[in-house]
Amino acid sequence: MVRQTSQEVERAACLWAARLDDGPLSPADQAELDAWLEGDVRRLGAFARARAVAVHSRRAAALEAGAIPFTRATPKPSISRRGLIAASVSVVAVGGAGALAAWQRRAQPFETRMGETRVVPLDDGSVMTLNTLSDGDVRYNRKAREIVLNTGEALFNVVADASRPFMVRSGEAAVIANGASFLVRRLGRSPLQVVSFGGEVELNGPHGEGLELAANTRAFLSDGAPPVRTGEIDADRELAWRHGRIQLEDETLMRAAREFARYNPTRIVPADPLVASLRITGLFVANDPVSFARAAAGSLDLDVAVNAEEIRLSRRQV
């Protein structure tokens, strides 16, 4: 397939934004847009910019008419990733403080099942990409843009708007960003992780401690502790899940098993602590734990046994 030029990407993004503004897409169109977004790393940003232009144009028209623009939550979409575009927020103009106050109390929920990822265009032109087993709410109003991430992992590509801060809340943490790309990860009892890929990103703890993140850096926030910055990250590794992959770099088999468990009901089980401590590197398909286990067994001289409930890795019997 011939790679699109930058101008062709921008033109296609504008056409998709215009089609989305005309109303909900058909299932076939939703699938086509989904595939288009995943086909080139430039397309997500172009689509976000096109959405932002469309949204700001509608706002200007509404303000000229003396109306108050706000976002109305659509009915909760089906879990299927194919229906993600129909769940994008629509903009309508409604007058009256009472209607606005009612909307401000309303949150639009989002959710992904095990093994599912979703791309969610937001009202302001920003884009949220959800990884497996994520849930939370979108809470937008005239003064602020807020996302609540209860659990899971989400990538945010945020349109700059100094008049409306963009904030992601997760537990006691708050991430404030503007014109940025960043990832928030909250998995079980593990510390909250925030990864910045560029732009203005700040992680705030429960006691007001703020930590600014440079591009391609990570920060952790544990309960009761201030945020801590770590070294540089590998962006391709952090975002491999967007392409249905798990990238491991000198990880233990136990750590790899936990990562695969996020995407699959069939568990990988190291038979003993020695096997669990063995390390592996590679790029693997997230929803294919059997192929991973067989590759690991071949590389580490292990035996692998597969049944309906688990995949067991054990020391090879001589």
mmCIF file of C-alpha atoms in Angstrom:
data_model
loop_
_atom_site.group_PDB
_atom_site.id
_atom_site.type_symbol
_atom_site.label_atom_id
_atom_site.label_comp_id
_atom_site.label_asym_id
_atom_site.label_seq_id
_atom_site.Cartn_x
_atom_site.Cartn_y
_atom_site.Cartn_z
ATOM 1 C CA MET A 1 0.000 0.000 0.000
ATOM 2 C CA VAL A 2 1.311 3.476 -0.936
ATOM 3 C CA ARG A 3 1.939 5.654 2.120
ATOM 4 C CA GLN A 4 -0.190 8.788 2.205
ATOM 5 C CA THR A 5 1.505 12.166 2.058
ATOM 6 C CA SER A 6 1.024 14.557 4.979
ATOM 7 C CA GLN A 7 -1.415 16.610 2.910
ATOM 8 C CA GLU A 8 -3.426 13.500 2.070
ATOM 9 C CA VAL A 9 -3.546 12.512 5.749
ATOM 10 C CA GLU A 10 -4.808 15.971 6.748
ATOM 11 C CA ARG A 11 -7.391 15.977 3.943
ATOM 12 C CA ALA A 12 -8.691 12.532 4.896
ATOM 13 C CA ALA A 13 -8.860 13.549 8.563
ATOM 14 C CA CYS A 14 -10.991 16.583 7.673
ATOM 15 C CA LEU A 15 -13.344 14.392 5.641
ATOM 16 C CA TRP A 16 -13.752 11.961 8.537
ATOM 17 C CA ALA A 17 -14.382 14.813 10.980
ATOM 18 C CA ALA A 18 -17.042 16.236 8.652
ATOM 19 C CA ARG A 19 -18.733 12.837 8.294
ATOM 20 C CA LEU A 20 -18.772 12.414 12.071
ATOM 21 C CA ASP A 21 -20.352 15.854 12.504
ATOM 22 C CA ASP A 22 -23.177 14.850 10.165
ATOM 23 C CA GLY A 23 -24.323 12.178 12.615
ATOM 24 C CA PRO A 24 -23.555 8.661 13.855
ATOM 25 C CA LEU A 25 -21.571 6.510 11.461
ATOM 26 C CA SER A 26 -22.797 3.178 10.176
ATOM 27 C CA PRO A 27 -21.049 0.069 11.544
ATOM 28 C CA ALA A 28 -19.161 -0.294 8.265
ATOM 29 C CA ASP A 29 -18.012 3.347 8.362
ATOM 30 C CA GLN A 30 -17.005 3.003 12.020
ATOM 31 C CA ALA A 31 -14.872 -0.013 11.146
ATOM 32 C CA GLU A 32 -13.320 1.874 8.226
ATOM 33 C CA LEU A 33 -12.426 4.876 10.420
ATOM 34 C CA ASP A 34 -11.012 2.611 13.101
ATOM 35 C CA ALA A 35 -8.768 0.870 10.575
ATOM 36 C CA TRP A 36 -7.707 4.190 9.039
ATOM 37 C CA LEU A 37 -6.652 5.603 12.428
ATOM 38 C CA GLU A 38 -4.523 2.550 13.168
ATOM 39 C CA GLY A 39 -2.876 2.454 9.749
ATOM 40 C CA ASP A 40 -0.495 5.399 10.239
ATOM 41 C CA VAL A 41 0.838 7.060 13.402
ATOM 42 C CA ARG A 42 0.212 10.524 11.872
ATOM 43 C CA ARG A 43 -3.520 10.001 11.467
ATOM 44 C CA LEU A 44 -4.568 10.203 15.118
ATOM 45 C CA GLY A 45 -3.060 13.676 15.513
ATOM 46 C CA ALA A 46 -4.518 14.856 12.206
ATOM 47 C CA PHE A 47 -7.953 13.578 13.207
ATOM 48 C CA ALA A 48 -7.701 15.336 16.586
ATOM 49 C CA ARG A 49 -6.835 18.620 14.868
ATOM 50 C CA ALA A 50 -9.711 18.265 12.402
ATOM 51 C CA ARG A 51 -12.150 17.520 15.224
ATOM 52 C CA ALA A 52 -10.922 20.571 17.121
ATOM 53 C CA VAL A 53 -11.518 22.849 14.126
ATOM 54 C CA ALA A 54 -15.044 21.472 13.687
ATOM 55 C CA VAL A 55 -15.860 21.839 17.380
ATOM 56 C CA HIS A 56 -14.580 25.412 17.601
ATOM 57 C CA SER A 57 -16.527 26.355 14.469
ATOM 58 C CA ARG A 58 -19.739 25.037 16.006
ATOM 59 C CA ARG A 59 -19.053 26.864 19.246
ATOM 60 C CA ALA A 60 -18.524 30.129 17.430
ATOM 61 C CA ALA A 61 -21.798 29.723 15.556
ATOM 62 C CA ALA A 62 -23.646 28.891 18.763
ATOM 63 C CA LEU A 63 -22.219 31.879 20.614
ATOM 64 C CA GLU A 64 -23.191 34.201 17.780
ATOM 65 C CA ALA A 65 -26.751 32.946 18.185
ATOM 66 C CA GLY A 66 -26.641 33.662 21.922
ATOM 67 C CA ALA A 67 -26.797 30.015 22.965
ATOM 68 C CA ILE A 68 -24.712 28.096 25.491
ATOM 69 C CA PRO A 69 -22.806 25.174 23.937
ATOM 70 C CA PHE A 70 -22.491 22.035 25.993
ATOM 71 C CA THR A 71 -21.971 18.321 25.614
ATOM 72 C CA ARG A 72 -24.764 15.822 25.996
ATOM 73 C CA ALA A 73 -23.814 12.280 26.933
ATOM 74 C CA THR A 74 -24.997 9.717 24.431
ATOM 75 C CA PRO A 75 -26.467 6.403 25.590
ATOM 76 C CA LYS A 76 -23.786 3.969 26.714
ATOM 77 C CA PRO A 77 -22.438 2.219 23.604
ATOM 78 C CA SER A 78 -22.039 -1.496 23.151
ATOM 79 C CA ILE A 79 -18.762 -2.862 24.389
ATOM 80 C CA SER A 80 -17.720 -3.720 20.838
ATOM 81 C CA ARG A 81 -14.760 -1.720 19.610
ATOM 82 C CA ARG A 82 -16.601 -1.348 16.327
ATOM 83 C CA GLY A 83 -19.064 0.982 18.017
ATOM 84 C CA LEU A 84 -16.553 3.409 19.448
ATOM 85 C CA ILE A 85 -17.151 6.243 17.003
ATOM 86 C CA ALA A 86 -20.897 6.329 17.693
ATOM 87 C CA ALA A 87 -19.972 6.947 21.333
ATOM 88 C CA SER A 88 -18.122 10.171 20.558
ATOM 89 C CA VAL A 89 -19.613 13.164 22.291
ATOM 90 C CA SER A 90 -22.050 15.297 20.262
ATOM 91 C CA VAL A 91 -22.341 19.072 20.673
ATOM 92 C CA VAL A 92 -25.738 20.766 20.928
ATOM 93 C CA ALA A 93 -26.887 24.281 21.808
ATOM 94 C CA VAL A 94 -29.346 24.670 24.669
ATOM 95 C CA GLY A 95 -30.218 27.847 26.557
ATOM 96 C CA GLY A 96 -30.917 28.221 30.258
ATOM 97 C CA ALA A 97 -28.822 27.909 33.411
ATOM 98 C CA GLY A 98 -30.943 25.021 34.661
ATOM 99 C CA ALA A 99 -30.139 22.853 31.659
ATOM 100 C CA LEU A 100 -26.449 23.686 31.922
ATOM 101 C CA ALA A 101 -26.348 22.847 35.629
ATOM 102 C CA ALA A 102 -28.031 19.512 34.952
ATOM 103 C CA TRP A 103 -25.459 18.683 32.301
ATOM 104 C CA GLN A 104 -22.554 19.609 34.573
ATOM 105 C CA ARG A 105 -23.681 16.919 37.005
ATOM 106 C CA ARG A 106 -23.803 14.285 34.260
ATOM 107 C CA ALA A 107 -20.841 12.062 33.438
ATOM 108 C CA GLN A 108 -20.380 9.954 30.333
ATOM 109 C CA PRO A 109 -19.010 6.515 31.281
ATOM 110 C CA PHE A 110 -16.495 4.566 29.253
ATOM 111 C CA GLU A 111 -15.374 0.958 29.548
ATOM 112 C CA THR A 112 -13.348 -1.723 27.774
ATOM 113 C CA ARG A 113 -13.503 -5.486 28.167
ATOM 114 C CA MET A 114 -10.550 -7.838 28.573
ATOM 115 C CA GLY A 115 -8.443 -7.706 25.420
ATOM 116 C CA GLU A 116 -10.323 -4.718 23.967
ATOM 117 C CA THR A 117 -8.891 -1.334 22.988
ATOM 118 C CA ARG A 118 -10.926 1.699 21.895
ATOM 119 C CA VAL A 119 -10.230 5.091 20.345
ATOM 120 C CA VAL A 120 -12.603 7.728 21.751
ATOM 121 C CA PRO A 121 -12.717 11.193 20.100
ATOM 122 C CA LEU A 122 -13.645 13.826 22.703
ATOM 123 C CA ASP A 123 -15.760 16.954 22.329
ATOM 124 C CA ASP A 124 -12.844 19.404 22.148
ATOM 125 C CA GLY A 125 -10.956 17.477 19.465
ATOM 126 C CA SER A 126 -8.730 15.642 21.932
ATOM 127 C CA VAL A 127 -8.519 11.857 21.585
ATOM 128 C CA MET A 128 -8.520 9.211 24.334
ATOM 129 C CA THR A 129 -7.272 5.698 23.517
ATOM 130 C CA LEU A 130 -8.238 3.022 26.046
ATOM 131 C CA ASN A 131 -6.366 -0.180 26.737
ATOM 132 C CA THR A 132 -7.842 -3.423 28.064
ATOM 133 C CA LEU A 133 -10.004 -3.466 31.227
ATOM 134 C CA SER A 134 -10.272 0.310 31.620
ATOM 135 C CA ASP A 135 -13.211 2.280 32.991
ATOM 136 C CA GLY A 136 -14.075 5.787 34.090
ATOM 137 C CA ASP A 137 -16.031 8.897 33.083
ATOM 138 C CA VAL A 138 -15.753 11.908 30.787
ATOM 139 C CA ARG A 139 -16.790 15.147 32.533
ATOM 140 C CA TYR A 140 -16.618 18.210 30.306
ATOM 141 C CA ASN A 141 -18.114 21.646 30.879
ATOM 142 C CA ARG A 142 -17.523 25.222 29.734
ATOM 143 C CA LYS A 143 -14.672 25.814 32.193
ATOM 144 C CA ALA A 144 -12.856 22.502 32.458
ATOM 145 C CA ARG A 145 -12.127 19.223 30.711
ATOM 146 C CA GLU A 146 -11.960 16.350 33.161
ATOM 147 C CA ILE A 147 -11.507 12.596 32.792
ATOM 148 C CA VAL A 148 -11.854 10.169 35.701
ATOM 149 C CA LEU A 149 -9.888 6.934 35.225
ATOM 150 C CA ASN A 150 -10.958 4.426 37.861
ATOM 151 C CA THR A 151 -8.780 1.595 36.608
ATOM 152 C CA GLY A 152 -6.849 0.549 33.534
ATOM 153 C CA GLU A 153 -4.723 2.464 31.064
ATOM 154 C CA ALA A 154 -5.415 5.353 28.706
ATOM 155 C CA LEU A 155 -3.434 7.426 26.222
ATOM 156 C CA PHE A 156 -4.469 11.065 25.831
ATOM 157 C CA ASN A 157 -3.676 13.333 22.870
ATOM 158 C CA VAL A 158 -4.793 16.710 24.171
ATOM 159 C CA VAL A 159 -5.688 19.779 22.129
ATOM 160 C CA ALA A 160 -4.253 22.983 23.607
ATOM 161 C CA ASP A 161 -6.823 25.258 25.272
ATOM 162 C CA ALA A 162 -5.437 27.475 28.038
ATOM 163 C CA SER A 163 -8.946 28.639 28.976
ATOM 164 C CA ARG A 164 -10.090 25.077 29.781
ATOM 165 C CA PRO A 165 -7.583 22.940 31.678
ATOM 166 C CA PHE A 166 -7.445 19.244 30.793
ATOM 167 C CA MET A 167 -7.277 17.045 33.879
ATOM 168 C CA VAL A 168 -7.200 13.298 34.436
ATOM 169 C CA ARG A 169 -8.130 12.205 37.953
ATOM 170 C CA SER A 170 -7.278 8.724 39.206
ATOM 171 C CA GLY A 171 -7.630 8.001 42.888
ATOM 172 C CA GLU A 172 -5.887 10.809 44.763
ATOM 173 C CA ALA A 173 -3.799 11.830 41.755
ATOM 174 C CA ALA A 174 -4.496 14.570 39.234
ATOM 175 C CA VAL A 175 -2.663 14.944 35.927
ATOM 176 C CA ILE A 176 -2.961 18.399 34.342
ATOM 177 C CA ALA A 177 -1.986 18.788 30.693
ATOM 178 C CA ASN A 178 -2.223 21.184 27.765
ATOM 179 C CA GLY A 179 -1.305 20.495 24.157
ATOM 180 C CA ALA A 180 0.221 17.203 25.260
ATOM 181 C CA SER A 181 0.400 13.478 24.653
ATOM 182 C CA PHE A 182 0.585 11.316 27.767
ATOM 183 C CA LEU A 183 -0.437 7.991 29.248
ATOM 184 C CA VAL A 184 -1.999 7.208 32.630
ATOM 185 C CA ARG A 185 -1.830 3.667 34.009
ATOM 186 C CA ARG A 186 -3.614 2.456 37.170
ATOM 187 C CA LEU A 187 -3.372 -1.296 37.638
ATOM 188 C CA GLY A 188 -4.588 -2.893 40.853
ATOM 189 C CA ARG A 189 -2.478 -1.981 43.867
ATOM 190 C CA SER A 190 0.541 -0.933 41.819
ATOM 191 C CA PRO A 191 1.627 2.721 41.984
ATOM 192 C CA LEU A 192 -0.032 5.053 39.497
ATOM 193 C CA GLN A 193 2.139 5.647 36.445
ATOM 194 C CA VAL A 194 2.150 8.673 34.161
ATOM 195 C CA VAL A 195 4.227 8.744 30.969
ATOM 196 C CA SER A 196 4.723 11.948 28.983
ATOM 197 C CA PHE A 197 5.377 11.827 25.242
ATOM 198 C CA GLY A 198 5.530 15.614 24.872
ATOM 199 C CA GLY A 199 3.761 18.855 25.770
ATOM 200 C CA GLU A 200 2.842 20.278 29.169
ATOM 201 C CA VAL A 201 2.203 17.460 31.658
ATOM 202 C CA GLU A 202 2.131 17.776 35.450
ATOM 203 C CA LEU A 203 1.417 15.044 38.014
ATOM 204 C CA ASN A 204 -0.084 16.246 41.294
ATOM 205 C CA GLY A 205 -0.274 14.187 44.483
ATOM 206 C CA PRO A 206 -2.967 14.321 47.195
ATOM 207 C CA HIS A 207 -1.085 16.951 49.211
ATOM 208 C CA GLY A 208 -0.550 19.375 46.341
ATOM 209 C CA GLU A 209 2.910 18.196 45.334
ATOM 210 C CA GLY A 210 3.348 18.928 41.642
ATOM 211 C CA LEU A 211 5.865 17.286 39.323
ATOM 212 C CA GLU A 212 6.379 18.422 35.719
ATOM 213 C CA LEU A 213 7.285 15.718 33.220
ATOM 214 C CA ALA A 214 9.559 16.258 30.247
ATOM 215 C CA ALA A 215 8.948 14.374 27.009
ATOM 216 C CA ASN A 216 9.615 10.620 27.146
ATOM 217 C CA THR A 217 9.813 10.434 30.940
ATOM 218 C CA ARG A 218 7.793 8.523 33.527
ATOM 219 C CA ALA A 219 6.565 9.331 37.034
ATOM 220 C CA PHE A 220 5.104 7.142 39.784
ATOM 221 C CA LEU A 221 2.726 8.035 42.590
ATOM 222 C CA SER A 222 2.291 5.679 45.548
ATOM 223 C CA ASP A 223 -0.285 6.107 48.306
ATOM 224 C CA GLY A 224 0.826 8.715 50.837
ATOM 225 C CA ALA A 225 4.028 9.593 48.972
ATOM 226 C CA PRO A 226 4.970 12.483 46.676
ATOM 227 C CA PRO A 227 5.321 11.770 42.943
ATOM 228 C CA VAL A 228 8.697 10.452 41.796
ATOM 229 C CA ARG A 229 10.213 10.911 38.339
ATOM 230 C CA THR A 230 12.215 8.119 36.680
ATOM 231 C CA GLY A 231 14.492 8.068 33.645
ATOM 232 C CA GLU A 232 13.664 8.150 29.956
ATOM 233 C CA ILE A 233 11.259 5.624 28.459
ATOM 234 C CA ASP A 234 10.937 3.783 25.153
ATOM 235 C CA ALA A 235 7.789 5.210 23.545
ATOM 236 C CA ASP A 236 7.376 2.263 21.158
ATOM 237 C CA ARG A 237 7.465 -0.175 24.054
ATOM 238 C CA GLU A 238 5.011 1.850 26.140
ATOM 239 C CA LEU A 239 2.512 2.027 23.274
ATOM 240 C CA ALA A 240 2.913 -1.453 21.782
ATOM 241 C CA TRP A 241 -0.576 -2.296 23.119
ATOM 242 C CA ARG A 242 -2.111 0.108 20.597
ATOM 243 C CA HIS A 243 -1.079 -2.391 17.926
ATOM 244 C CA GLY A 244 -2.119 -5.478 19.896
ATOM 245 C CA ARG A 245 1.403 -6.264 21.066
ATOM 246 C CA ILE A 246 3.324 -6.724 24.316
ATOM 247 C CA GLN A 247 6.969 -5.663 24.184
ATOM 248 C CA LEU A 248 9.165 -7.194 26.889
ATOM 249 C CA GLU A 249 12.686 -6.039 27.672
ATOM 250 C CA ASP A 250 14.583 -8.329 30.053
ATOM 251 C CA GLU A 251 11.410 -9.035 32.058
ATOM 252 C CA THR A 252 10.924 -11.999 34.370
ATOM 253 C CA LEU A 253 8.479 -14.703 33.322
ATOM 254 C CA MET A 254 6.326 -13.795 36.323
ATOM 255 C CA ARG A 255 6.133 -10.184 35.163
ATOM 256 C CA ALA A 256 5.381 -11.332 31.615
ATOM 257 C CA ALA A 257 2.642 -13.660 32.893
ATOM 258 C CA ARG A 258 0.984 -10.771 34.729
ATOM 259 C CA GLU A 259 1.087 -8.630 31.606
ATOM 260 C CA PHE A 260 -0.528 -11.337 29.456
ATOM 261 C CA ALA A 261 -3.188 -11.838 32.158
ATOM 262 C CA ARG A 262 -4.467 -8.325 31.428
ATOM 263 C CA TYR A 263 -5.531 -9.457 27.955
ATOM 264 C CA ASN A 264 -6.420 -13.140 28.328
ATOM 265 C CA PRO A 265 -8.520 -15.356 30.633
ATOM 266 C CA THR A 266 -6.061 -18.252 30.189
ATOM 267 C CA ARG A 267 -3.246 -17.734 32.679
ATOM 268 C CA ILE A 268 0.459 -18.368 32.184
ATOM 269 C CA VAL A 269 1.769 -20.145 35.305
ATOM 270 C CA PRO A 270 5.507 -20.521 36.053
ATOM 271 C CA ALA A 271 5.824 -23.827 37.927
ATOM 272 C CA ASP A 272 8.297 -22.643 40.579
ATOM 273 C CA PRO A 273 10.220 -19.537 41.731
ATOM 274 C CA LEU A 274 13.246 -20.392 39.603
ATOM 275 C CA VAL A 275 11.175 -20.529 36.415
ATOM 276 C CA ALA A 276 9.330 -17.364 37.461
ATOM 277 C CA SER A 277 12.634 -15.499 37.788
ATOM 278 C CA LEU A 278 13.908 -16.359 34.290
ATOM 279 C CA ARG A 279 14.067 -13.355 31.962
ATOM 280 C CA ILE A 280 12.898 -12.831 28.407
ATOM 281 C CA THR A 281 12.965 -10.124 25.724
ATOM 282 C CA GLY A 282 10.804 -9.818 22.630
ATOM 283 C CA LEU A 283 7.683 -8.498 20.909
ATOM 284 C CA PHE A 284 4.613 -10.728 21.261
ATOM 285 C CA VAL A 285 0.941 -10.776 20.255
ATOM 286 C CA ALA A 286 -1.060 -9.747 23.330
ATOM 287 C CA ASN A 287 -3.987 -12.121 22.774
ATOM 288 C CA ASP A 288 -1.862 -15.187 21.998
ATOM 289 C CA PRO A 289 -0.376 -16.419 25.294
ATOM 290 C CA VAL A 290 0.175 -19.933 23.905
ATOM 291 C CA SER A 291 2.584 -18.714 21.215
ATOM 292 C CA PHE A 292 4.404 -16.624 23.810
ATOM 293 C CA ALA A 293 4.718 -19.592 26.182
ATOM 294 C CA ARG A 294 6.070 -21.839 23.431
ATOM 295 C CA ALA A 295 8.573 -19.193 22.362
ATOM 296 C CA ALA A 296 9.666 -18.729 25.975
ATOM 297 C CA ALA A 297 9.972 -22.485 26.460
ATOM 298 C CA GLY A 298 12.160 -22.820 23.380
ATOM 299 C CA SER A 299 14.352 -19.894 24.387
ATOM 300 C CA LEU A 300 14.729 -20.829 28.065
ATOM 301 C CA ASP A 301 14.809 -24.632 27.728
ATOM 302 C CA LEU A 302 11.485 -25.194 29.491
ATOM 303 C CA ASP A 303 8.561 -27.551 29.129
ATOM 304 C CA VAL A 304 5.136 -26.108 28.334
ATOM 305 C CA ALA A 305 1.788 -27.750 29.096
ATOM 306 C CA VAL A 306 -1.450 -26.207 27.815
ATOM 307 C CA ASN A 307 -5.013 -26.869 28.964
ATOM 308 C CA ALA A 308 -8.267 -24.905 28.960
ATOM 309 C CA GLU A 309 -7.475 -23.070 32.203
ATOM 310 C CA GLU A 310 -3.735 -22.427 32.221
ATOM 311 C CA ILE A 311 -0.429 -22.599 30.408
ATOM 312 C CA ARG A 312 2.215 -24.093 32.690
ATOM 313 C CA LEU A 313 5.934 -23.480 32.206
ATOM 314 C CA SER A 314 8.271 -25.822 34.072
ATOM 315 C CA ARG A 315 11.891 -26.928 34.092
ATOM 316 C CA ARG A 316 12.593 -29.423 31.353
ATOM 317 C CA GLN A 317 12.818 -32.996 32.544
ATOM 318 C CA VAL A 318 15.988 -34.786 31.511
#
